[in-house]
Amino acid sequence: MDLKTSYMGLDLSNPLVPGASPLTATVESCKELEDAGAAALVLPSLFQEQIMHESEELSRRMHAGSDSFSEALSYFPSFDEDFIGPESYLEHIRKVKEAVDIPVIASLNGITTGGWVDYSQLMVQAGADALELNIYFLATDMEMNSGGVEALYSSILQETKLALKKPVAVKIAPYFSALANMVKQLDDDGADGVVLFNRFYQPDID
């Protein structure tokens, strides 16, 4: 039986594509998925927010005690150079690409327009065959209406598409009032695929 298909413009041997999850978090499990018949892989998301948080934490730690006695060097913490940044994620892309023969799709969750573009370019340079935009946005601004939320999704997609020469999919939530129209809008804006649906972390309020 011929199960060949196309996804995001990528030619696949079948339509089975494991999504972003712990299953694609190691090179070994990625190889096992390929051996089991996966036609492509989506790596876990890189979160720009986490990188920025780690950057701020590192800065705080490195300046701790800086006003203390100048010879008391023990005030300054030691740190691992790999503590910060997307380097480990980019290295994971490179290693997975070397280990498998199927397309590797990187996933990105950004919080700034520049972040979406910059990190997506780094992922492509590391070897990603395509990119999945894992857009996680909570509209907490009381002045922002549903049209503003949809415009944000379109803007992120358009800016990223302009910067890349690779297929781009958008992973969306089920919480649009006119979901079919939103998918059509993303298609019109250049999305090479739409992933249904994102699973958001839910706050636990005491």
PDB file of C-alpha atoms in Angstrom:
ATOM      1  CA  MET A   1       0.000   0.000   0.000  1.00  0.00           C
ATOM      2  CA  ASP A   2       1.392   3.383  -1.012  1.00  0.00           C
ATOM      3  CA  LEU A   3       1.072   5.787   1.943  1.00  0.00           C
ATOM      4  CA  LYS A   4       3.245   8.560   0.510  1.00  0.00           C
ATOM      5  CA  THR A   5       1.983  12.051   1.224  1.00  0.00           C
ATOM      6  CA  SER A   6       3.096  15.663   1.435  1.00  0.00           C
ATOM      7  CA  TYR A   7       3.131  17.812   4.574  1.00  0.00           C
ATOM      8  CA  MET A   8       4.242  21.453   4.524  1.00  0.00           C
ATOM      9  CA  GLY A   9       5.735  20.721   1.126  1.00  0.00           C
ATOM     10  CA  LEU A  10       7.857  17.897   2.548  1.00  0.00           C
ATOM     11  CA  ASP A  11       7.590  14.540   0.786  1.00  0.00           C
ATOM     12  CA  LEU A  12       6.835  11.881   3.390  1.00  0.00           C
ATOM     13  CA  SER A  13       6.684   8.098   3.118  1.00  0.00           C
ATOM     14  CA  ASN A  14       3.503   8.085   5.257  1.00  0.00           C
ATOM     15  CA  PRO A  15       1.386  10.546   7.268  1.00  0.00           C
ATOM     16  CA  LEU A  16       2.708   9.481  10.703  1.00  0.00           C
ATOM     17  CA  VAL A  17       4.581  12.398  12.284  1.00  0.00           C
ATOM     18  CA  PRO A  18       5.244  12.295  16.057  1.00  0.00           C
ATOM     19  CA  GLY A  19       4.571  15.740  17.489  1.00  0.00           C
ATOM     20  CA  ALA A  20       6.582  17.767  19.970  1.00  0.00           C
ATOM     21  CA  SER A  21       6.881  15.686  23.126  1.00  0.00           C
ATOM     22  CA  PRO A  22       9.429  13.932  25.364  1.00  0.00           C
ATOM     23  CA  LEU A  23       9.554  11.207  22.682  1.00  0.00           C
ATOM     24  CA  THR A  24      11.575  13.529  20.444  1.00  0.00           C
ATOM     25  CA  ALA A  25      13.704  14.999  23.222  1.00  0.00           C
ATOM     26  CA  THR A  26      16.627  12.583  22.801  1.00  0.00           C
ATOM     27  CA  VAL A  27      18.581  11.396  19.791  1.00  0.00           C
ATOM     28  CA  GLU A  28      18.044   7.774  20.775  1.00  0.00           C
ATOM     29  CA  SER A  29      14.258   8.054  20.918  1.00  0.00           C
ATOM     30  CA  CYS A  30      14.233   9.910  17.590  1.00  0.00           C
ATOM     31  CA  LYS A  31      16.119   7.031  15.985  1.00  0.00           C
ATOM     32  CA  GLU A  32      13.677   4.561  17.530  1.00  0.00           C
ATOM     33  CA  LEU A  33      10.725   6.528  16.132  1.00  0.00           C
ATOM     34  CA  GLU A  34      12.276   6.472  12.663  1.00  0.00           C
ATOM     35  CA  ASP A  35      12.881   2.722  12.949  1.00  0.00           C
ATOM     36  CA  ALA A  36       9.235   2.291  13.987  1.00  0.00           C
ATOM     37  CA  GLY A  37       8.032   4.032  10.826  1.00  0.00           C
ATOM     38  CA  ALA A  38       7.792   7.742  11.635  1.00  0.00           C
ATOM     39  CA  ALA A  39       7.973   9.775   8.431  1.00  0.00           C
ATOM     40  CA  ALA A  40       9.123  13.003  10.151  1.00  0.00           C
ATOM     41  CA  LEU A  41       9.722  14.338  13.651  1.00  0.00           C
ATOM     42  CA  VAL A  42       8.686  17.487  15.511  1.00  0.00           C
ATOM     43  CA  LEU A  43      11.156  18.387  18.248  1.00  0.00           C
ATOM     44  CA  PRO A  44      10.028  19.834  21.611  1.00  0.00           C
ATOM     45  CA  SER A  45       9.608  23.606  21.633  1.00  0.00           C
ATOM     46  CA  LEU A  46      12.335  26.085  22.415  1.00  0.00           C
ATOM     47  CA  PHE A  47      10.820  28.722  24.703  1.00  0.00           C
ATOM     48  CA  GLN A  48      12.248  32.231  24.263  1.00  0.00           C
ATOM     49  CA  GLU A  49      10.684  33.222  27.585  1.00  0.00           C
ATOM     50  CA  GLN A  50      12.725  30.557  29.385  1.00  0.00           C
ATOM     51  CA  ILE A  51      15.938  31.729  27.696  1.00  0.00           C
ATOM     52  CA  MET A  52      15.285  35.321  28.740  1.00  0.00           C
ATOM     53  CA  HIS A  53      14.494  34.222  32.296  1.00  0.00           C
ATOM     54  CA  GLU A  54      17.751  32.254  32.480  1.00  0.00           C
ATOM     55  CA  SER A  55      19.640  35.251  31.086  1.00  0.00           C
ATOM     56  CA  GLU A  56      18.223  37.521  33.789  1.00  0.00           C
ATOM     57  CA  GLU A  57      18.950  34.933  36.474  1.00  0.00           C
ATOM     58  CA  LEU A  58      22.532  34.513  35.284  1.00  0.00           C
ATOM     59  CA  SER A  59      23.041  38.285  35.306  1.00  0.00           C
ATOM     60  CA  ARG A  60      21.669  38.478  38.853  1.00  0.00           C
ATOM     61  CA  ARG A  61      23.950  35.689  40.038  1.00  0.00           C
ATOM     62  CA  MET A  62      27.047  37.139  38.386  1.00  0.00           C
ATOM     63  CA  HIS A  63      26.493  40.542  39.997  1.00  0.00           C
ATOM     64  CA  ALA A  64      25.775  39.103  43.422  1.00  0.00           C
ATOM     65  CA  GLY A  65      28.416  40.356  45.864  1.00  0.00           C
ATOM     66  CA  SER A  66      29.979  42.705  43.304  1.00  0.00           C
ATOM     67  CA  ASP A  67      29.970  45.519  45.878  1.00  0.00           C
ATOM     68  CA  SER A  68      31.755  43.383  48.442  1.00  0.00           C
ATOM     69  CA  PHE A  69      35.464  43.377  49.321  1.00  0.00           C
ATOM     70  CA  SER A  70      37.349  43.168  46.026  1.00  0.00           C
ATOM     71  CA  GLU A  71      39.563  40.237  47.075  1.00  0.00           C
ATOM     72  CA  ALA A  72      36.668  38.072  48.201  1.00  0.00           C
ATOM     73  CA  LEU A  73      36.333  36.319  44.862  1.00  0.00           C
ATOM     74  CA  SER A  74      34.314  33.512  46.395  1.00  0.00           C
ATOM     75  CA  TYR A  75      31.350  35.874  46.328  1.00  0.00           C
ATOM     76  CA  PHE A  76      31.130  35.352  42.581  1.00  0.00           C
ATOM     77  CA  PRO A  77      29.394  32.106  41.629  1.00  0.00           C
ATOM     78  CA  SER A  78      30.830  29.618  39.187  1.00  0.00           C
ATOM     79  CA  PHE A  79      28.658  28.880  36.214  1.00  0.00           C
ATOM     80  CA  ASP A  80      28.406  26.563  33.275  1.00  0.00           C
ATOM     81  CA  GLU A  81      28.821  28.322  29.923  1.00  0.00           C
ATOM     82  CA  ASP A  82      26.001  26.176  28.550  1.00  0.00           C
ATOM     83  CA  PHE A  83      23.635  27.438  31.237  1.00  0.00           C
ATOM     84  CA  ILE A  84      22.117  30.049  28.979  1.00  0.00           C
ATOM     85  CA  GLY A  85      20.803  30.359  25.454  1.00  0.00           C
ATOM     86  CA  PRO A  86      19.489  28.110  22.725  1.00  0.00           C
ATOM     87  CA  GLU A  87      22.822  26.392  22.128  1.00  0.00           C
ATOM     88  CA  SER A  88      21.772  23.047  23.586  1.00  0.00           C
ATOM     89  CA  TYR A  89      18.561  23.076  21.526  1.00  0.00           C
ATOM     90  CA  LEU A  90      20.434  23.903  18.334  1.00  0.00           C
ATOM     91  CA  GLU A  91      22.925  21.135  19.094  1.00  0.00           C
ATOM     92  CA  HIS A  92      20.002  18.741  19.550  1.00  0.00           C
ATOM     93  CA  ILE A  93      18.774  19.656  16.062  1.00  0.00           C
ATOM     94  CA  ARG A  94      22.223  18.991  14.605  1.00  0.00           C
ATOM     95  CA  LYS A  95      22.593  15.624  16.335  1.00  0.00           C
ATOM     96  CA  VAL A  96      19.099  14.444  15.369  1.00  0.00           C
ATOM     97  CA  LYS A  97      19.695  15.472  11.753  1.00  0.00           C
ATOM     98  CA  GLU A  98      22.897  13.429  11.732  1.00  0.00           C
ATOM     99  CA  ALA A  99      21.147  10.421  13.262  1.00  0.00           C
ATOM    100  CA  VAL A 100      17.997  10.158  11.104  1.00  0.00           C
ATOM    101  CA  ASP A 101      17.145  10.325   7.416  1.00  0.00           C
ATOM    102  CA  ILE A 102      13.639  11.742   7.814  1.00  0.00           C
ATOM    103  CA  PRO A 103      12.685  15.447   7.976  1.00  0.00           C
ATOM    104  CA  VAL A 104      13.242  17.170  11.315  1.00  0.00           C
ATOM    105  CA  ILE A 105      10.811  19.953  12.259  1.00  0.00           C
ATOM    106  CA  ALA A 106      11.906  22.387  14.971  1.00  0.00           C
ATOM    107  CA  SER A 107       9.358  24.047  17.244  1.00  0.00           C
ATOM    108  CA  LEU A 108       9.565  27.569  18.624  1.00  0.00           C
ATOM    109  CA  ASN A 109       7.586  29.481  21.234  1.00  0.00           C
ATOM    110  CA  GLY A 110       8.581  33.150  21.056  1.00  0.00           C
ATOM    111  CA  ILE A 111       7.405  36.247  22.909  1.00  0.00           C
ATOM    112  CA  THR A 112       8.834  39.023  20.724  1.00  0.00           C
ATOM    113  CA  THR A 113       8.808  39.563  16.957  1.00  0.00           C
ATOM    114  CA  GLY A 114      12.591  39.695  16.915  1.00  0.00           C
ATOM    115  CA  GLY A 115      12.752  36.499  18.949  1.00  0.00           C
ATOM    116  CA  TRP A 116      10.520  34.590  16.543  1.00  0.00           C
ATOM    117  CA  VAL A 117      12.671  35.629  13.585  1.00  0.00           C
ATOM    118  CA  ASP A 118      16.118  35.323  15.175  1.00  0.00           C
ATOM    119  CA  TYR A 119      15.605  31.932  16.783  1.00  0.00           C
ATOM    120  CA  SER A 120      13.837  30.473  13.750  1.00  0.00           C
ATOM    121  CA  GLN A 121      16.811  31.453  11.583  1.00  0.00           C
ATOM    122  CA  LEU A 122      19.182  29.781  14.038  1.00  0.00           C
ATOM    123  CA  MET A 123      17.104  26.601  13.912  1.00  0.00           C
ATOM    124  CA  VAL A 124      17.229  26.492  10.124  1.00  0.00           C
ATOM    125  CA  GLN A 125      20.988  27.089  10.196  1.00  0.00           C
ATOM    126  CA  ALA A 126      21.291  24.157  12.610  1.00  0.00           C
ATOM    127  CA  GLY A 127      19.611  21.910  10.033  1.00  0.00           C
ATOM    128  CA  ALA A 128      15.857  22.015  10.670  1.00  0.00           C
ATOM    129  CA  ASP A 129      13.892  21.088   7.549  1.00  0.00           C
ATOM    130  CA  ALA A 130      10.853  23.091   8.653  1.00  0.00           C
ATOM    131  CA  LEU A 131       9.564  25.128  11.564  1.00  0.00           C
ATOM    132  CA  GLU A 132       6.486  24.894  13.756  1.00  0.00           C
ATOM    133  CA  LEU A 133       5.395  28.145  15.417  1.00  0.00           C
ATOM    134  CA  ASN A 134       4.035  27.121  18.800  1.00  0.00           C
ATOM    135  CA  ILE A 135       2.083  30.310  19.518  1.00  0.00           C
ATOM    136  CA  TYR A 136       0.994  30.541  23.155  1.00  0.00           C
ATOM    137  CA  PHE A 137      -0.757  33.836  23.816  1.00  0.00           C
ATOM    138  CA  LEU A 138      -3.108  34.808  26.620  1.00  0.00           C
ATOM    139  CA  ALA A 139      -5.060  37.998  25.880  1.00  0.00           C
ATOM    140  CA  THR A 140      -4.962  39.713  29.277  1.00  0.00           C
ATOM    141  CA  ASP A 141      -5.126  43.250  27.862  1.00  0.00           C
ATOM    142  CA  MET A 142      -8.719  44.418  28.301  1.00  0.00           C
ATOM    143  CA  GLU A 143      -8.326  46.725  25.302  1.00  0.00           C
ATOM    144  CA  MET A 144      -7.398  43.890  22.914  1.00  0.00           C
ATOM    145  CA  ASN A 145     -10.314  42.321  21.059  1.00  0.00           C
ATOM    146  CA  SER A 146     -10.469  39.038  19.142  1.00  0.00           C
ATOM    147  CA  GLY A 147      -9.401  40.760  15.939  1.00  0.00           C
ATOM    148  CA  GLY A 148      -6.243  41.946  17.657  1.00  0.00           C
ATOM    149  CA  VAL A 149      -5.407  38.408  18.757  1.00  0.00           C
ATOM    150  CA  GLU A 150      -5.881  37.060  15.238  1.00  0.00           C
ATOM    151  CA  ALA A 151      -3.781  39.897  13.824  1.00  0.00           C
ATOM    152  CA  LEU A 152      -0.974  38.945  16.218  1.00  0.00           C
ATOM    153  CA  TYR A 153      -0.922  35.371  14.911  1.00  0.00           C
ATOM    154  CA  SER A 154      -0.845  36.640  11.332  1.00  0.00           C
ATOM    155  CA  SER A 155       1.954  39.086  12.098  1.00  0.00           C
ATOM    156  CA  ILE A 156       4.145  36.424  13.714  1.00  0.00           C
ATOM    157  CA  LEU A 157       3.618  34.104  10.755  1.00  0.00           C
ATOM    158  CA  GLN A 158       4.277  36.759   8.119  1.00  0.00           C
ATOM    159  CA  GLU A 159       7.448  38.045   9.779  1.00  0.00           C
ATOM    160  CA  THR A 160       8.824  34.525  10.161  1.00  0.00           C
ATOM    161  CA  LYS A 161       7.952  33.527   6.609  1.00  0.00           C
ATOM    162  CA  LEU A 162       9.738  36.598   5.255  1.00  0.00           C
ATOM    163  CA  ALA A 163      12.907  35.609   7.118  1.00  0.00           C
ATOM    164  CA  LEU A 164      12.973  31.918   6.138  1.00  0.00           C
ATOM    165  CA  LYS A 165      13.158  29.839   3.007  1.00  0.00           C
ATOM    166  CA  LYS A 166      11.753  26.788   4.795  1.00  0.00           C
ATOM    167  CA  PRO A 167       8.190  25.554   5.366  1.00  0.00           C
ATOM    168  CA  VAL A 168       6.418  27.051   8.368  1.00  0.00           C
ATOM    169  CA  ALA A 169       3.418  25.607  10.226  1.00  0.00           C
ATOM    170  CA  VAL A 170       1.384  27.316  12.945  1.00  0.00           C
ATOM    171  CA  LYS A 171       0.262  25.403  16.022  1.00  0.00           C
ATOM    172  CA  ILE A 172      -2.932  26.976  17.287  1.00  0.00           C
ATOM    173  CA  ALA A 173      -5.355  26.705  20.179  1.00  0.00           C
ATOM    174  CA  PRO A 174      -9.006  25.614  19.829  1.00  0.00           C
ATOM    175  CA  TYR A 175     -10.217  28.843  21.420  1.00  0.00           C
ATOM    176  CA  PHE A 176     -10.998  30.971  18.375  1.00  0.00           C
ATOM    177  CA  SER A 177     -14.590  32.079  17.944  1.00  0.00           C
ATOM    178  CA  ALA A 178     -14.358  31.421  14.193  1.00  0.00           C
ATOM    179  CA  LEU A 179     -11.803  28.624  13.988  1.00  0.00           C
ATOM    180  CA  ALA A 180     -12.349  27.749  10.317  1.00  0.00           C
ATOM    181  CA  ASN A 181     -11.899  31.372   9.304  1.00  0.00           C
ATOM    182  CA  MET A 182      -8.721  31.626  11.381  1.00  0.00           C
ATOM    183  CA  VAL A 183      -7.230  28.600   9.628  1.00  0.00           C
ATOM    184  CA  LYS A 184      -8.143  30.113   6.249  1.00  0.00           C
ATOM    185  CA  GLN A 185      -6.549  33.391   7.299  1.00  0.00           C
ATOM    186  CA  LEU A 186      -3.314  31.632   8.239  1.00  0.00           C
ATOM    187  CA  ASP A 187      -3.377  29.849   4.888  1.00  0.00           C
ATOM    188  CA  ASP A 188      -3.810  33.188   3.135  1.00  0.00           C
ATOM    189  CA  ASP A 189      -0.909  34.583   5.163  1.00  0.00           C
ATOM    190  CA  GLY A 190       1.423  31.880   3.872  1.00  0.00           C
ATOM    191  CA  ALA A 191       1.270  29.053   6.409  1.00  0.00           C
ATOM    192  CA  ASP A 192       2.479  25.763   4.944  1.00  0.00           C
ATOM    193  CA  GLY A 193       0.481  23.858   7.543  1.00  0.00           C
ATOM    194  CA  VAL A 194      -1.707  24.271  10.627  1.00  0.00           C
ATOM    195  CA  VAL A 195      -1.365  22.019  13.658  1.00  0.00           C
ATOM    196  CA  LEU A 196      -4.456  21.269  15.754  1.00  0.00           C
ATOM    197  CA  PHE A 197      -4.372  21.799  18.732  1.00  0.00           C
ATOM    198  CA  ASN A 198      -2.009  23.249  21.274  1.00  0.00           C
ATOM    199  CA  ARG A 199      -2.228  22.067  24.885  1.00  0.00           C
ATOM    200  CA  PHE A 200      -1.697  25.060  27.126  1.00  0.00           C
ATOM    201  CA  TYR A 201      -0.425  24.850  30.659  1.00  0.00           C
ATOM    202  CA  GLN A 202      -3.312  25.785  32.932  1.00  0.00           C
ATOM    203  CA  PRO A 203      -2.741  27.936  36.029  1.00  0.00           C
ATOM    204  CA  ASP A 204      -3.571  26.429  39.387  1.00  0.00           C
ATOM    205  CA  ILE A 205      -5.056  29.167  41.566  1.00  0.00           C
ATOM    206  CA  ASP A 206      -5.394  28.737  45.316  1.00  0.00           C
TER     207      ASP A 206
END
